Amino acid sequence: MSDRVDKLGCSRLHEGDWLRRVDPTQPIETWRRGAQIAVLAAASAAGVAIALLALEAVLALALRADARDLGIDLWTKARREYYMRFERHILQYLPECAEFDPTLAYRLKPGRCRFHNREYDVEIVVNSAGLRDREEALDRPRIVVTGDSFAVGWGVAQEETLSAVLAGLTGEKTLNAAQPSYGTAREMLLLRKLDLSAAHTLVIQYCENDFIENARFLKRNGQLSTMAPDEYQATVEQHLGDTRYYPGKHLRHLLPLFWWAARGGDPTDYVRDCTIEAPTFVRVLDRAGLRAGPLRVIAFEAMYAAGQTSCFSRELAKLAGPGARLPRWIAELRVIEPALDASDYYPLDEHLKASGYRKIARAIAGAMAD
């Protein structure tokens, strides 16, 4: 009997121990704790997401602030760099505004397109030759303007471009033959495709980055090295990807640029040597061999900011002085250096406003009158 009781007692003991281990209330408590942890995690994630979205919105508002009072500070530097790298639309890489050219890499696309950035929104009207001008301007123009984005009229309306203002001042048919980012070599090769038989004045706008293209052109014995079609298309796609907005883009790129700006930005070791740039420019004009002339050439350098002086203009003026050995198609070479101030520039984009083009056009008209 005692053995049976002991066995039963033993049996009950083990059964009670099992019942404690499979207590039906324990899984519910475990689930509740897990649910609480999940809720807390979700709430924390939502809080972080809301905070990031709020910061993204704050950055978006800050980027839309008026840029007229930009100073030299950390925010200004980071903001401008962000705009240049990840926001600014580049005219020649917009499929609706430009297209591949087998000899010149690209050219503006005939028709109309909208070109806009933070500080401007303009319509680009392009004639059949791929130039930002009226179709009738191609017919025996008297004055031709060439250059890069500055001469194109980047950021201003069609009637505010340098060529349009110059036409109004002189009363003569003027053609805008400029293309964005072209160097002097490509500008001259493009001019060879146009009718310059009635032209008496050629205005050439120079920019410091023209020297790279010009030097390569001469080194290759007058051959231009340009993009292949697939290279141009890849550049277009990369540009569209860089400038396209997506949620979190400001956080991803702008915040690291604060650190970049705090460290002083990218150091540059590029030092201009205008004693080389100016002779290279003249040699390119000579090598171009325009089937026109004699032409009076008026040259000037477009600067990226007010208050800068052009060493190129100074050196070129020396080469254009009395007894100058100029290409045969040039009857006279005049160098001007228009006086511009900060109000003539877009603070972010570093291109000219309409007021800047008016000042340059008056300087050119004055040189022509002389």
C-alpha positions as a printed Julia matrix, in Angstrom:
370×3 Matrix{Float64}:
  0.0     0.0     0.0
  2.75    2.37    0.87
  4.5     1.51   -2.34
  1.33    2.3    -4.3
  0.86    5.55   -2.45
  4.45    6.4    -3.04
  4.05    5.58   -6.71
  0.87    7.56   -6.96
  2.47   10.35   -5.02
  5.42   10.22   -7.3
  3.08   10.21  -10.25
  1.2    13.23   -8.97
  4.47   15.03   -8.32
  5.65   14.58  -11.89
  2.24   15.48  -13.25
  2.2    18.7   -11.21
  5.65   19.55  -12.4
  4.53   19.1   -16.06
  1.45   21.21  -15.46
  3.63   24.04  -14.19
  5.78   23.85  -17.29
  2.79   24.03  -19.69
  0.87   26.65  -17.78
 -1.63   27.94  -20.43
 -1.26   31.51  -19.19
  2.49   31.62  -19.89
  2.32   31.8   -23.74
 -0.14   34.7   -23.48
  2.25   36.66  -21.27
  5.13   35.9   -23.64
  3.05   37.06  -26.61
  2.13   40.24  -24.76
  5.77   41.0   -24.03
  6.68   40.32  -27.68
  3.83   42.48  -28.89
  4.92   45.29  -26.6
  8.48   45.07  -27.91
  7.22   45.06  -31.51
  4.99   48.07  -30.85
  7.86   49.94  -29.21
 10.17   49.08  -32.11
  7.59   50.17  -34.66
  6.95   53.38  -32.74
 10.67   54.08  -32.55
 11.08   53.39  -36.27
  8.1    55.61  -37.04
  9.53   58.33  -34.83
 12.89   58.14  -36.58
 11.18   58.16  -39.98
  9.07   61.17  -39.02
 12.15   62.98  -37.71
 14.05   62.25  -40.93
 11.11   63.36  -43.06
 10.85   66.53  -41.0
 14.57   67.19  -41.46
 14.24   66.5   -45.2
 11.38   69.02  -45.33
 13.43   71.59  -43.41
 16.32   71.15  -45.84
 13.93   71.46  -48.78
 12.59   74.74  -47.41
 16.1    76.0   -46.71
 17.15   75.2   -50.27
 14.24   77.26  -51.57
 15.24   80.32  -49.55
 16.21   83.5   -51.36
 19.79   83.22  -52.6
 20.43   86.94  -53.07
 22.12   87.39  -49.71
 24.48   84.43  -49.89
 27.65   85.0   -47.91
 30.88   83.06  -47.54
 29.89   80.57  -44.86
 29.46   76.86  -44.33
 25.84   76.74  -45.48
 26.52   78.8   -48.59
 29.38   76.58  -49.67
 27.51   73.31  -49.05
 24.36   74.62  -50.65
 26.07   75.82  -53.83
 27.98   72.55  -54.17
 24.76   70.57  -53.73
 23.09   72.68  -56.4
 25.96   72.22  -58.84
 26.27   68.47  -58.32
 22.73   67.25  -57.72
 20.2    69.9   -58.76
 21.27   72.08  -61.68
 19.96   70.99  -65.05
 22.59   71.15  -67.78
 21.13   72.35  -71.06
 23.2    70.14  -73.36
 22.27   66.99  -71.41
 18.5    67.47  -71.5
 17.01   65.17  -74.18
 14.27   67.67  -74.94
 16.79   70.49  -75.55
 19.88   68.92  -77.13
 20.97   65.97  -79.22
 24.11   64.11  -80.26
 26.26   65.56  -83.03
 28.85   63.27  -84.66
 31.44   66.01  -85.2
 30.78   68.4   -82.29
 29.56   65.95  -79.59
 26.17   67.65  -79.22
 24.13   70.56  -80.45
 20.89   72.19  -79.38
 17.83   70.43  -80.78
 15.69   72.39  -83.26
 12.35   73.37  -81.77
 11.33   74.61  -78.34
 12.05   73.37  -74.85
 11.78   74.56  -71.28
 15.0    75.2   -69.38
 14.61   75.85  -65.67
 16.59   75.79  -62.47
 16.08   77.35  -59.04
 16.76   80.91  -60.19
 15.18   80.98  -63.65
 12.62   79.36  -65.93
 12.99   80.2   -69.64
 12.01   78.89  -73.04
 14.74   77.89  -75.48
 13.87   78.41  -79.16
 16.28   76.73  -81.59
 16.44   77.1   -85.37
 17.16   74.41  -87.97
 20.95   74.83  -87.56
 20.73   73.96  -83.87
 21.31   77.55  -82.74
 19.32   79.5   -80.17
 17.99   82.11  -82.56
 15.3    82.81  -85.14
 15.34   80.93  -88.43
 15.75   84.14  -90.44
 18.91   85.0   -88.48
 20.71   82.28  -90.47
 20.28   84.24  -93.69
 23.38   86.42  -94.18
 23.82   87.81  -90.67
 25.94   90.92  -90.26
 27.1    90.23  -86.69
 27.77   86.73  -85.33
 28.15   85.92  -81.63
 29.84   82.7   -80.53
 30.94   81.26  -77.22
 29.7    78.81  -74.6
 26.83   78.9   -72.09
 27.4    82.59  -71.34
 26.94   83.57  -74.98
 24.01   81.16  -75.41
 22.11   83.14  -72.8
 21.98   80.53  -70.03
 19.19   81.5   -67.66
 17.73   84.45  -69.59
 14.86   84.78  -72.04
 15.4    84.68  -75.79
 15.09   88.45  -76.17
 17.58   89.01  -73.33
 20.51   87.08  -74.84
 23.68   88.91  -75.81
 23.0    88.61  -79.53
 19.41   89.83  -79.21
 20.41   92.88  -77.15
 23.29   93.62  -79.53
 20.92   93.47  -82.5
 18.68   96.0   -80.8
 21.57   98.36  -80.1
 23.12   98.2   -83.57
 20.04   97.66  -85.73
 21.87   94.91  -87.64
 20.96   91.27  -88.16
 22.76   89.31  -85.47
 23.12   85.53  -85.15
 23.6    83.68  -81.89
 25.98   80.84  -82.87
 27.0    79.88  -79.33
 26.7    76.4   -77.82
 26.96   75.49  -74.12
 30.38   74.23  -72.98
 32.0    74.57  -76.39
 35.63   75.62  -76.46
 37.03   77.96  -79.11
 37.96   75.01  -81.36
 34.41   73.67  -81.57
 33.02   77.19  -81.93
 35.19   77.76  -85.01
 34.31   74.38  -86.53
 30.63   75.18  -86.11
 31.08   78.6   -87.73
 32.54   76.9   -90.79
 29.12   75.31  -91.36
 27.33   78.7   -91.43
 26.93   81.41  -94.05
 29.21   84.26  -92.96
 29.48   85.89  -96.37
 27.74   89.1   -95.25
 29.22   89.26  -91.74
 31.53   92.1   -90.79
 31.92   91.43  -87.02
 32.46   88.25  -85.03
 32.06   88.38  -81.26
 33.9    85.59  -79.4
 33.18   84.97  -75.74
 36.01   83.08  -74.04
 35.99   81.09  -70.79
 38.95   79.71  -68.88
 37.89   76.08  -69.46
 38.2    76.63  -73.23
 41.94   76.17  -72.94
 41.72   72.4   -72.37
 39.79   71.83  -75.6
 41.91   74.32  -77.54
 45.2    72.74  -76.46
 44.0    69.24  -77.36
 42.78   70.5   -80.74
 46.24   71.85  -81.57
 48.04   68.82  -80.15
 45.95   66.57  -82.43
 46.95   68.69  -85.42
 43.55   70.29  -85.86
 41.49   67.19  -85.09
 38.7    67.42  -82.53
 38.25   64.62  -80.0
 34.56   64.31  -79.12
 32.14   61.87  -77.53
 30.85   58.69  -79.14
 27.04   58.29  -79.26
 26.95   55.79  -76.4
 29.23   57.99  -74.28
 26.97   60.99  -74.8
 23.88   58.93  -73.97
 25.52   57.59  -70.81
 26.38   61.14  -69.76
 22.76   62.2   -70.35
 21.4    59.32  -68.28
 23.83   59.96  -65.45
 22.91   63.65  -65.41
 19.2    62.88  -65.32
 19.79   60.44  -62.46
 21.88   62.93  -60.5
 19.3    65.72  -60.79
 16.16   63.62  -60.23
 14.62   64.05  -56.77
 13.64   61.14  -54.54
 12.61   61.11  -50.85
 15.68   61.48  -48.68
 17.92   62.92  -51.4
 18.66   66.1   -49.44
 19.67   64.08  -46.38
 21.8    61.7   -48.38
 23.83   64.33  -50.25
 23.48   67.68  -48.53
 24.46   66.66  -44.99
 27.76   65.05  -46.13
 28.51   68.26  -48.01
 28.47   70.16  -44.73
 31.35   67.98  -43.61
 33.0    68.46  -47.0
 32.65   72.25  -46.67
 33.88   72.21  -43.06
 37.07   70.48  -44.23
 37.63   73.22  -46.79
 36.17   71.5   -49.85
 38.22   69.95  -52.63
 41.65   71.57  -52.9
 42.61   72.61  -56.41
 46.07   72.73  -57.88
 44.93   74.3   -61.14
 46.78   77.51  -61.87
 46.03   79.48  -65.01
 48.81   80.59  -67.31
 47.3    83.2   -69.59
 50.63   83.71  -71.34
 49.89   80.29  -72.85
 46.09   80.56  -73.08
 46.09   83.7   -75.23
 48.56   82.46  -77.91
 46.71   79.13  -77.98
 43.47   80.99  -78.64
 45.02   82.88  -81.58
 46.53   79.67  -83.0
 43.09   78.01  -82.89
 41.61   80.96  -84.79
 44.35   80.62  -87.37
 43.93   76.84  -87.66
 40.15   77.16  -88.01
 40.6    78.96  -91.32
 37.12   80.43  -91.6
 35.93   80.8   -95.17
 34.97   84.41  -94.5
 36.56   87.74  -94.07
 37.91   90.1   -93.49
 36.13   90.11  -90.14
 36.5    92.4   -87.19
 36.77   90.19  -84.09
 35.74   91.43  -80.65
 36.76   89.08  -77.85
 36.04   89.06  -74.13
 36.28   86.58  -71.27
 33.19   85.71  -69.26
 34.02   85.46  -65.56
 32.17   83.35  -62.99
 31.83   86.16  -60.46
 31.96   89.93  -60.27
 35.19   91.63  -59.31
 37.43   89.15  -61.13
 39.97   90.44  -63.6
 40.78   88.62  -66.8
 44.44   87.78  -67.29
 43.42   86.29  -70.63
 42.07   89.63  -71.86
 45.25   91.36  -70.77
 47.51   88.9   -72.61
 45.3    88.76  -75.69
 45.32   92.56  -75.93
 49.12   92.42  -76.15
 48.9    89.99  -79.06
 46.3    92.18  -80.79
 48.32   95.4   -80.56
 50.12   97.29  -83.34
 52.06   95.01  -85.64
 50.14   91.94  -84.49
 50.41   88.82  -86.65
 46.77   87.77  -86.88
 45.09   85.1   -89.02
 44.38   86.36  -92.54
 40.6    86.3   -92.11
 40.8    88.72  -89.17
 40.9    92.39  -90.15
 41.07   93.62  -86.56
 41.06   92.06  -83.1
 39.59   94.11  -80.27
 39.6    92.93  -76.66
 37.08   94.3   -74.17
 36.6    93.71  -70.45
 33.06   94.76  -69.46
 32.56   96.03  -65.91
 30.03   93.84  -64.08
 28.93   93.71  -60.44
 27.33   91.11  -58.18
 23.81   92.15  -59.18
 24.54   90.95  -62.71
 25.0    87.32  -61.6
 22.73   84.57  -60.33
 24.13   83.83  -56.84
 23.77   80.06  -57.13
 24.16   79.4   -60.83
 27.11   81.75  -61.43
 25.74   82.75  -64.84
 24.7    86.19  -65.97
 21.34   87.84  -65.54
 19.81   90.02  -68.24
 21.49   93.12  -66.78
 24.91   91.56  -67.34
 24.18   90.9   -71.01
 23.0    94.46  -71.48
 26.28   95.79  -70.11
 28.36   93.5   -72.31
 26.28   94.37  -75.38
 26.81   98.1   -74.75
 30.56   97.52  -74.44
 30.6    95.6   -77.74
 28.51   98.24  -79.48
 30.91  100.89  -78.2
 33.9    98.98  -79.57
 32.15   98.65  -82.93
 31.37  102.37  -82.98
 35.03  103.19  -82.35
